Coordinates of N, CA, C and O in Angstrom, one line a residue:
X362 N 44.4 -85.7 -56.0 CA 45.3 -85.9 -57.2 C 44.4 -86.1 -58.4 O 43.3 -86.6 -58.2
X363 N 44.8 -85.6 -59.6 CA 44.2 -85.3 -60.9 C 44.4 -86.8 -61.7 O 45.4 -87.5 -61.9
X364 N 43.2 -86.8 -62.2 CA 43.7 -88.4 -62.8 C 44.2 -87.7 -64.0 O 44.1 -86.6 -64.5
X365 N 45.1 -88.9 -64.1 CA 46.0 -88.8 -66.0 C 45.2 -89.1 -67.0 O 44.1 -89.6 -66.8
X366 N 45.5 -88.7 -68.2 CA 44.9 -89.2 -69.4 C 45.4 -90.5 -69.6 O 46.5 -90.6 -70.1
X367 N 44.7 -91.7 -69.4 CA 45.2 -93.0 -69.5 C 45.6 -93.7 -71.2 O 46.3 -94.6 -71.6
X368 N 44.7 -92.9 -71.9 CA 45.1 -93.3 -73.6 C 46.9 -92.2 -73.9 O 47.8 -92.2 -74.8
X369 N 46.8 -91.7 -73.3 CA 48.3 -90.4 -73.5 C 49.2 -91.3 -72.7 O 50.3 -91.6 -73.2
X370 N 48.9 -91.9 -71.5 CA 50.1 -92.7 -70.8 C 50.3 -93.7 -71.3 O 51.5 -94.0 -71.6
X371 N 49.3 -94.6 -71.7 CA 50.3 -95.6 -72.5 C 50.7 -95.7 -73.8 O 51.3 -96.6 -74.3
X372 N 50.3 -94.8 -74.3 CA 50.8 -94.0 -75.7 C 52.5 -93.8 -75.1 O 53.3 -94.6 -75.4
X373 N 52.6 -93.0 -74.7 CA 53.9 -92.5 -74.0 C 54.6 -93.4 -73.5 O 55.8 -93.3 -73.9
X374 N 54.2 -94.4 -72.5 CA 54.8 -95.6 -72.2 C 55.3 -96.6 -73.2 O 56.1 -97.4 -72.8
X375 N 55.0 -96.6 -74.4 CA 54.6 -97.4 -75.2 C 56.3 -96.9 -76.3 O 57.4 -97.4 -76.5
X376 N 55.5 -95.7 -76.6 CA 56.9 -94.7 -77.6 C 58.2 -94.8 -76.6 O 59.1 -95.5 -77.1
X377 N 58.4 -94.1 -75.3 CA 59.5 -94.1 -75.0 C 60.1 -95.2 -74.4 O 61.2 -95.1 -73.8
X378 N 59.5 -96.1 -74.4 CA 60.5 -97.5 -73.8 C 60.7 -98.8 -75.0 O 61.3 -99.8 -74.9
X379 N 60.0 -98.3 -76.0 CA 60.5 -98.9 -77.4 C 61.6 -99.7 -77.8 O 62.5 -99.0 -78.4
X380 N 61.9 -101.2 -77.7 CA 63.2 -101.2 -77.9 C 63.2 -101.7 -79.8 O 62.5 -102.6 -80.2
X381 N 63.8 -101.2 -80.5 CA 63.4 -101.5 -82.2 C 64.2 -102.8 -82.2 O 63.9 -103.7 -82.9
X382 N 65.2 -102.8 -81.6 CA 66.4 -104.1 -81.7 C 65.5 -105.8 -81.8 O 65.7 -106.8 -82.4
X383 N 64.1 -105.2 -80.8 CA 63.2 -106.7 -80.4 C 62.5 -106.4 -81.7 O 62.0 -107.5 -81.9
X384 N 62.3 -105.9 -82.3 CA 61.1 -105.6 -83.4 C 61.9 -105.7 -84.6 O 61.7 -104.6 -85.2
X385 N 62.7 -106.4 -85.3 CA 63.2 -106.3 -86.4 C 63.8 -104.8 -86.8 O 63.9 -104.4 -88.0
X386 N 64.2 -104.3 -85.8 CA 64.6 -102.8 -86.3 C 63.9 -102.2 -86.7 O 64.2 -101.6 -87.8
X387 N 62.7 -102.0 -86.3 CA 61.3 -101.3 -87.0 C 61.0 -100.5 -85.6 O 61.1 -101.0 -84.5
X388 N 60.7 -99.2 -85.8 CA 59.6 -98.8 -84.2 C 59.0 -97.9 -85.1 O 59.2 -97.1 -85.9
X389 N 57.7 -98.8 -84.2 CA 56.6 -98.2 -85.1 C 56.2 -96.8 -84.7 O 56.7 -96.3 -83.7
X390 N 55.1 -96.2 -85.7 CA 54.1 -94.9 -85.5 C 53.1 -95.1 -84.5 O 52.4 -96.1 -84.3
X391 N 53.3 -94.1 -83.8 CA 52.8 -94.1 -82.5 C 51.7 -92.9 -82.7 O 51.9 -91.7 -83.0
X392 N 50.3 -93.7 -82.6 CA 49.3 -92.3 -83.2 C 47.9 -92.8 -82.1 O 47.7 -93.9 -81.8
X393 N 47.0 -91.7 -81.7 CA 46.2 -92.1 -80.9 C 45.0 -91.6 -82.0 O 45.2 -90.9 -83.0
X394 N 43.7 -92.1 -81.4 CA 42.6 -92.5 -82.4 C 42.0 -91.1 -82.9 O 41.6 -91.0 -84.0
X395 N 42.0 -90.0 -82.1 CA 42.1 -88.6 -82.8 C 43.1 -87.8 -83.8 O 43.0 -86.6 -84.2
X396 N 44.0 -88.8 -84.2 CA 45.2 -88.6 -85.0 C 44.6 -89.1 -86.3 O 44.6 -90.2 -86.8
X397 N 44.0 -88.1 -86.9 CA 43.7 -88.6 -88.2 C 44.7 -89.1 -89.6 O 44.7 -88.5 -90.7
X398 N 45.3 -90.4 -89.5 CA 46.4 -90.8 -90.3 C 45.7 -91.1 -91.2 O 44.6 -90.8 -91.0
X399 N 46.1 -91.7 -92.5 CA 45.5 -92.7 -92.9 C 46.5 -93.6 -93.2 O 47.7 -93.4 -93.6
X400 N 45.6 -94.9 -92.8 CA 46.6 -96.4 -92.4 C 47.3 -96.5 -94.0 O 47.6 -97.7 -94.3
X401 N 47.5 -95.6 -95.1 CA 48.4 -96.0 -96.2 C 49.9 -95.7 -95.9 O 50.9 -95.6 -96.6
X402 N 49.7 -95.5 -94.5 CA 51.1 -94.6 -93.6 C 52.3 -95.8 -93.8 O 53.5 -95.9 -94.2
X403 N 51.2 -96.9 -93.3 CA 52.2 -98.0 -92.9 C 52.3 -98.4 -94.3 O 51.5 -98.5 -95.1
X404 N 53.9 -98.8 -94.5 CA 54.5 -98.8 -96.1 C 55.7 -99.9 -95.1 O 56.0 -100.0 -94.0
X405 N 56.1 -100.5 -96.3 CA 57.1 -101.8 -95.9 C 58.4 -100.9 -95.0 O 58.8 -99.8 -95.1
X406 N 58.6 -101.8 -94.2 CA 59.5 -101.3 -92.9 C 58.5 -100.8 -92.1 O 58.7 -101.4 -91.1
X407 N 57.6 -100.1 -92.0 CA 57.0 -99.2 -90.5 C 55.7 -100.2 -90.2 O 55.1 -101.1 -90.8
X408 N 55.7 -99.6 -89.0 CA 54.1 -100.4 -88.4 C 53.6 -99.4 -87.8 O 54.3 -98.6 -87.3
X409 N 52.1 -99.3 -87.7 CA 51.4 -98.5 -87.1 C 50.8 -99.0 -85.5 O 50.4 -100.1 -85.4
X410 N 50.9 -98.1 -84.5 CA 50.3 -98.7 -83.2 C 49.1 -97.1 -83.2 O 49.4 -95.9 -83.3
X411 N 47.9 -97.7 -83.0 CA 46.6 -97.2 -82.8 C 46.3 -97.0 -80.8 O 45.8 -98.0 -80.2
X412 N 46.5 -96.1 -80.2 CA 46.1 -96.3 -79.2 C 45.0 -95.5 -78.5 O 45.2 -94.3 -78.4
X413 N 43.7 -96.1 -78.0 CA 42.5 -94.8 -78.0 C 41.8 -95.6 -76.8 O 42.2 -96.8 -76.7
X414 N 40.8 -95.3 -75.9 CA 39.8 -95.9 -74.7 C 39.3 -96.2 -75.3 O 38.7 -95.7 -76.2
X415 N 39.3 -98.2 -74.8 CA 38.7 -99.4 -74.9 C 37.3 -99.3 -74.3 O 36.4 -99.8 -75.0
X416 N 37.0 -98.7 -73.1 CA 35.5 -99.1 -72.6 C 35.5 -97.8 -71.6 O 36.5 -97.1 -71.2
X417 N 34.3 -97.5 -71.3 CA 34.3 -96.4 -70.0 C 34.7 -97.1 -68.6 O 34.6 -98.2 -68.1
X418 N 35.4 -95.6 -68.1 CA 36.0 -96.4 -66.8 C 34.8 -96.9 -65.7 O 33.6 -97.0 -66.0
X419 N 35.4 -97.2 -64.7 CA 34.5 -98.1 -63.9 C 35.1 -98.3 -62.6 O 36.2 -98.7 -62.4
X420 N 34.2 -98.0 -61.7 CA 34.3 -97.7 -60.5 C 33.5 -98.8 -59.6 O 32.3 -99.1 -59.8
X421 N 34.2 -99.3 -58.9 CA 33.6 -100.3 -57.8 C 34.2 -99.9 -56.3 O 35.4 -99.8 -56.0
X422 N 32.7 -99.6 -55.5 CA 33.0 -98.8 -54.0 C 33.3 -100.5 -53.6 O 33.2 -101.4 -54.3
X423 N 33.7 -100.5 -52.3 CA 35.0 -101.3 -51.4 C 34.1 -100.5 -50.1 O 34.0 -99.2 -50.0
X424 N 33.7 -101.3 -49.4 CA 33.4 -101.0 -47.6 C 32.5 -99.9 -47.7 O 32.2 -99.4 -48.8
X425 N 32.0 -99.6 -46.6 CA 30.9 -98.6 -46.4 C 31.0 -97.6 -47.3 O 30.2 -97.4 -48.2
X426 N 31.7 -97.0 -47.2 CA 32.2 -95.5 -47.8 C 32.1 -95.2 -49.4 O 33.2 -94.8 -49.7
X427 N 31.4 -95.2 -50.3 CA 31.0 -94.8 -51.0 C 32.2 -93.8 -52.2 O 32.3 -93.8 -53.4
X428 N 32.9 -93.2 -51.4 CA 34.0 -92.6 -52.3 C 35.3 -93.4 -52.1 O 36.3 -92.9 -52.5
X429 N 35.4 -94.8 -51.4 CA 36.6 -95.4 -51.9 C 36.4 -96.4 -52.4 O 35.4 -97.0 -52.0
X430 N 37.3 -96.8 -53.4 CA 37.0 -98.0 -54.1 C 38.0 -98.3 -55.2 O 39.2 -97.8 -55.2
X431 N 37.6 -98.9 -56.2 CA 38.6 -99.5 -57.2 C 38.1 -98.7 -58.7 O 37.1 -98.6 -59.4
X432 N 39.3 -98.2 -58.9 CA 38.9 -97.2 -60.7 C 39.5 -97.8 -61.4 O 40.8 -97.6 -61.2
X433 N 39.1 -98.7 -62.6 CA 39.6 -98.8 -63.9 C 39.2 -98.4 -64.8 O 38.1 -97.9 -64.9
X434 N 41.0 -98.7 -66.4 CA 40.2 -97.7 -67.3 C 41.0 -98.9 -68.3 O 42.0 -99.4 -68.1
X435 N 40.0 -98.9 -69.4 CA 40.8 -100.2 -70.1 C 41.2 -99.2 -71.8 O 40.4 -98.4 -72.3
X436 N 42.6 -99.6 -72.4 CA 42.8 -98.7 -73.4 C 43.3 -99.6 -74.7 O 44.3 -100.3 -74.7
X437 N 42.6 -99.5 -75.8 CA 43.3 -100.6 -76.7 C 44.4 -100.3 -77.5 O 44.4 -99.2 -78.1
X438 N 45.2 -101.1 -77.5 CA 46.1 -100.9 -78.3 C 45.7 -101.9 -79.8 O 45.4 -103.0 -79.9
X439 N 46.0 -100.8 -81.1 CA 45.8 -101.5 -82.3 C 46.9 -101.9 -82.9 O 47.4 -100.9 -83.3
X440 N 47.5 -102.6 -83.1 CA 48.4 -102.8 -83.8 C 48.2 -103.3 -85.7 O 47.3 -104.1 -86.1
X441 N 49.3 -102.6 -86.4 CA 48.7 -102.9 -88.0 C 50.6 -103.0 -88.3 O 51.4 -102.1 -88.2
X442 N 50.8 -104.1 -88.6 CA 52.3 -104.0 -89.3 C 52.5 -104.7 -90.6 O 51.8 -105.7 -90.9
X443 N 53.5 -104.1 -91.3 CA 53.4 -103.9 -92.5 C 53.6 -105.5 -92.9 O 53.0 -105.9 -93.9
X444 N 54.4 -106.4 -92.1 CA 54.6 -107.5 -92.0 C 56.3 -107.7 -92.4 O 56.7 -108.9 -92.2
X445 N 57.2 -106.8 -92.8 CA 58.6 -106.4 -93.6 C 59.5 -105.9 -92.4 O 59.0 -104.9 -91.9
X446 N 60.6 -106.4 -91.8 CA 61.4 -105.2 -91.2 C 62.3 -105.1 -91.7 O 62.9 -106.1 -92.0
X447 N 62.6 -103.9 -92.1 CA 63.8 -103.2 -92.5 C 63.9 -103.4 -94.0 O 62.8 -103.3 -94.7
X448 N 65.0 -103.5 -94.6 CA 65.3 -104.3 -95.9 C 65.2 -105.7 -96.0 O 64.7 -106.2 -97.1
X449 N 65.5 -106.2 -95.3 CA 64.7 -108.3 -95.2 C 63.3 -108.5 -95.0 O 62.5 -108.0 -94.2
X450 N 63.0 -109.4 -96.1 CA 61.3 -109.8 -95.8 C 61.5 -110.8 -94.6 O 62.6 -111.4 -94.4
X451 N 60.4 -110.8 -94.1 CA 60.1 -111.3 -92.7 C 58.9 -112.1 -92.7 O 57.9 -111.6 -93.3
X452 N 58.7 -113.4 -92.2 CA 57.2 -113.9 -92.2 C 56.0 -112.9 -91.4 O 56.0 -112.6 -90.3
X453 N 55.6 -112.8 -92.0 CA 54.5 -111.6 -91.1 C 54.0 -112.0 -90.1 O 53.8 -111.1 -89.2
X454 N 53.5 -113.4 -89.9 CA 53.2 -114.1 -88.5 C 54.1 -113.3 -87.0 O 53.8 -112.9 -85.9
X455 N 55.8 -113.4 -87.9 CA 56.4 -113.9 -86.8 C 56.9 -112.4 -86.5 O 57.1 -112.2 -85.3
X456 N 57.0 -111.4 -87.4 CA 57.2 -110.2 -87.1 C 55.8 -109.5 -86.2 O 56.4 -109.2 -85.1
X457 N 54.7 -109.2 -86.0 CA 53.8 -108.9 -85.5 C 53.7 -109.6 -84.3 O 53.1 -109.0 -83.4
X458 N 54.4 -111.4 -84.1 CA 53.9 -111.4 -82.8 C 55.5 -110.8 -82.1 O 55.5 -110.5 -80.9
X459 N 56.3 -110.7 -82.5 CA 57.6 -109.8 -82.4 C 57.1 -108.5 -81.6 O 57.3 -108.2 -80.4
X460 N 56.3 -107.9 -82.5 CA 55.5 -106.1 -81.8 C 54.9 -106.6 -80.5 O 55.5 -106.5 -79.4
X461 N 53.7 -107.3 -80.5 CA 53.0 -108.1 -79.4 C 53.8 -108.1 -78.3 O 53.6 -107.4 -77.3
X462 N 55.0 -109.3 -78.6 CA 55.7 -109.3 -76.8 C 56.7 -108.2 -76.7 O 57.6 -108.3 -75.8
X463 N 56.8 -107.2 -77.5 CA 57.7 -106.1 -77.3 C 56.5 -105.6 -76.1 O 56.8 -105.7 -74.9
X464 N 55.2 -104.9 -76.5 CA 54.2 -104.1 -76.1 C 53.9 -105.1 -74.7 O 54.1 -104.5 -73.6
X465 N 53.6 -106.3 -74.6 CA 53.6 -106.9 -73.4 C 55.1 -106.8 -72.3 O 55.0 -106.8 -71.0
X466 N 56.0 -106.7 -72.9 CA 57.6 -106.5 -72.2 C 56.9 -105.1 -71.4 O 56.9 -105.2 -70.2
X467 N 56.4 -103.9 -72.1 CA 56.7 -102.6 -71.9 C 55.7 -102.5 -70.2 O 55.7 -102.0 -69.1
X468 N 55.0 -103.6 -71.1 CA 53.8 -103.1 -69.7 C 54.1 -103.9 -68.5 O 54.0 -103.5 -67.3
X469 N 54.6 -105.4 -69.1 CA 55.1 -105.8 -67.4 C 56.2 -105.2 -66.8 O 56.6 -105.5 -65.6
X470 N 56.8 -104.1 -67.8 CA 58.2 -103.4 -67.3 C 57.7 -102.0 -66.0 O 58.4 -101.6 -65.0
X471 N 56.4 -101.4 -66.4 CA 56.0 -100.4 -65.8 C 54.4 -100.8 -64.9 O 53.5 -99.9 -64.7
X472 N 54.4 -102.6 -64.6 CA 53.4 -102.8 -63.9 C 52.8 -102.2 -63.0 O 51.6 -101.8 -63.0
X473 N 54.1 -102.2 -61.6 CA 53.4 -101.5 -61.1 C 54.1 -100.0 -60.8 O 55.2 -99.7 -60.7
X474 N 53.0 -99.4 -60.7 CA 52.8 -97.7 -60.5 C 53.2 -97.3 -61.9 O 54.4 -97.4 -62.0
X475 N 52.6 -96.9 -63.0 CA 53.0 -96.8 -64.1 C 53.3 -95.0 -64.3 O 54.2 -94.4 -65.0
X476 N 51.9 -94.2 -63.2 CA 52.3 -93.0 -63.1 C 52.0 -92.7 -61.6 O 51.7 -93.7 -60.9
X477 N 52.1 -91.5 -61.1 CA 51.8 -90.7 -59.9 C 50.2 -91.1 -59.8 O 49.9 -91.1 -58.6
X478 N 49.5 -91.3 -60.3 CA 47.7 -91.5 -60.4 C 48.1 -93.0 -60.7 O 48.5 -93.5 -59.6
X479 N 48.2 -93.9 -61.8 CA 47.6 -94.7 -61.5 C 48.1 -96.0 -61.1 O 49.1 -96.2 -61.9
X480 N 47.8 -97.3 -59.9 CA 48.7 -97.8 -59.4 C 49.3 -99.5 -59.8 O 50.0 -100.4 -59.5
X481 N 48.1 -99.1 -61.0 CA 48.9 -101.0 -61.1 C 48.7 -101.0 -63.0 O 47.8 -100.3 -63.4
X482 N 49.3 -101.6 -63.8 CA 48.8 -101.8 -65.0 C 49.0 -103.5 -66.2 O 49.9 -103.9 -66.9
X483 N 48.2 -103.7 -66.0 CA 48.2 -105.1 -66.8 C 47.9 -105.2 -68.4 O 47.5 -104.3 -69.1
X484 N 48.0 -106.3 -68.7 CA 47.1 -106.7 -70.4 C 46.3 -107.4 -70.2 O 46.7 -108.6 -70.2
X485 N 45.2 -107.2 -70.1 CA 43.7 -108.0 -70.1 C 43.6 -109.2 -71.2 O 42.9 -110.1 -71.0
X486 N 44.3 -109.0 -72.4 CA 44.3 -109.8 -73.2 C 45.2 -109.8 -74.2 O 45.3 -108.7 -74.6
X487 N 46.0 -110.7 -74.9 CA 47.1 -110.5 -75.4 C 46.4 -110.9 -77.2 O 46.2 -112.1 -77.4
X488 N 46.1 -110.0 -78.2 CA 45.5 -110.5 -79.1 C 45.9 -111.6 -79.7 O 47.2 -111.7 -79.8
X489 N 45.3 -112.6 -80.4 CA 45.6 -113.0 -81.6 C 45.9 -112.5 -82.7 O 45.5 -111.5 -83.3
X490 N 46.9 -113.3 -83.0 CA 47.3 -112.4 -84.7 C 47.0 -113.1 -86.1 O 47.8 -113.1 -87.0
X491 N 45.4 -114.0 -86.3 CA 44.9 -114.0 -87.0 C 44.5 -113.4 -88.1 O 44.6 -113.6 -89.3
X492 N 44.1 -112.5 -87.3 CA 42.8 -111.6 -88.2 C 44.3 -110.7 -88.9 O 45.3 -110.1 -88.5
X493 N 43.8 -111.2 -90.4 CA 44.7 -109.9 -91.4 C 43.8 -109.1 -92.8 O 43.3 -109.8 -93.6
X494 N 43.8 -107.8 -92.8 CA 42.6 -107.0 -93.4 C 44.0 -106.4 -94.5 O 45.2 -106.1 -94.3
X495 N 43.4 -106.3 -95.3 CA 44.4 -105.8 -96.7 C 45.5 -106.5 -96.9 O 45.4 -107.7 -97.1
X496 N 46.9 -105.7 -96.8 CA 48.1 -105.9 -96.9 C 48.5 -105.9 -95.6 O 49.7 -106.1 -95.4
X497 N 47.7 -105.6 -94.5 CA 48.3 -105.1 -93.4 C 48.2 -106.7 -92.4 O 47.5 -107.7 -92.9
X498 N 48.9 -106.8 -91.2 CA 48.7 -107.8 -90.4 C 47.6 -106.9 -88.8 O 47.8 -105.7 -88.5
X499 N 47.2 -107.3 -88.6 CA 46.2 -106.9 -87.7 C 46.2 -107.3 -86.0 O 46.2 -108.6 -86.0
X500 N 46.1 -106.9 -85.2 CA 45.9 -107.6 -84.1 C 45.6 -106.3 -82.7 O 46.3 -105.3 -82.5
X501 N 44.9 -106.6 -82.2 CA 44.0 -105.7 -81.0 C 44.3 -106.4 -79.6 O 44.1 -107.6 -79.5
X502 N 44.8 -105.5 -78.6 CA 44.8 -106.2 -77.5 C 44.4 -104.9 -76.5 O 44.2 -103.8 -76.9
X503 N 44.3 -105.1 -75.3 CA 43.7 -104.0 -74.1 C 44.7 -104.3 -72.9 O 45.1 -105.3 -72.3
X504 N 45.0 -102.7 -72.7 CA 45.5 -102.6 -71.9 C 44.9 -102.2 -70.4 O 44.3 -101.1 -70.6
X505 N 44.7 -102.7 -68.8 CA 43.7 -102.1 -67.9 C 44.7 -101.4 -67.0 O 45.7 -101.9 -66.6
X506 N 44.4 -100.1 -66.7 CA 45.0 -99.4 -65.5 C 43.9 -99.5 -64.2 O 42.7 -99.5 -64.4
X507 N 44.4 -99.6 -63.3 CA 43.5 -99.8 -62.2 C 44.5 -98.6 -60.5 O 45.6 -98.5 -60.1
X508 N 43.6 -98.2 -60.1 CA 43.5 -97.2 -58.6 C 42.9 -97.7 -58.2 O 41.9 -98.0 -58.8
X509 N 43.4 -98.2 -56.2 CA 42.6 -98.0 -55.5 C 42.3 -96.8 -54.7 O 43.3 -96.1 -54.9
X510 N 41.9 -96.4 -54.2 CA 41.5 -94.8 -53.2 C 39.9 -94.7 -52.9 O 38.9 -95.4 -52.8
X511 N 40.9 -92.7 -52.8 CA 39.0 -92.2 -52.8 C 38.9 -91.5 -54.1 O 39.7 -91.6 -55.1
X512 N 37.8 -90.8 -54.2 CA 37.5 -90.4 -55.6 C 38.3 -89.0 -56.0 O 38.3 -88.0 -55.4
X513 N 38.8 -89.3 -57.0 CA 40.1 -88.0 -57.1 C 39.5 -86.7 -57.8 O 40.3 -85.7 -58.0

């Protein structure tokens, strides 16, 4: 079996299980790091989600055998929101961590087996939503897909 593109699946995971109702009636732009936008995209009402490979995957053999073992692949998600949903201003805190547990809902919704390849998927880390850079609210978290097998 052919592995998946793991930055395309949870890109995809991410867009079509979207609920805007949890997000202030906002669903954000869904763009991966080859998507040359520029972040002036995000304008009051929209949010941008950034999704591209966090680290190279990584393979750990399991018992003698050399071609089975454990494959992960960790993928970040960026999040940038405008801080506004809809026509009502919103505290920006509270809207962004709004996106946060939407993006955590999606992933504990498609934990396990998220596709045909790969068989389990978590959030390694749920960001802080400190860090804010311009106008925009900011926060980074990683998503890990993990297989066990042989080498595909």
């Amino acid at each position: 079996m052919a592995a998946t593109d793991s930055v395309a699946l949870v890109k995809k995971l991410l867009s079509d299980n979207w609920s805007a109702a949890s997000t202030d009636s906002v669903t954000p732009i869904f763009r991966g790091r080859d998507d040359r936008e520029e972040l002036k995209e995000v304008t009051p009402g929209k949010d941008l989600i950034r999704v591209y490979s966090g680290r190279p995957r990584t393979r750990t053999r399991l018992g003698n055998r050399y071609e089975f073992g454990r494959y992960e692949d960790s993928v970040t998600v960026d999040v940038m929101t405008s801080g506004v949903g809809g026509a009502t201003p919103i505290a920006p805190g509270v809207h962004i961590t709004k996106v946060l547990e939407e993006i955590e809902r999606i992933v504990n919704l498609k934990k396990n087996n998220p596709d045909a390849y790969w068989q389990w998927m978590e959030i390694d880390q749920l960001a802080s939503t400190e860090a804010e850079y311009a106008k925009f609210n900011r926060a980074l978290t990683n998503v890990i897909l993990r297989r066990w097998g042989n080498v595909p």
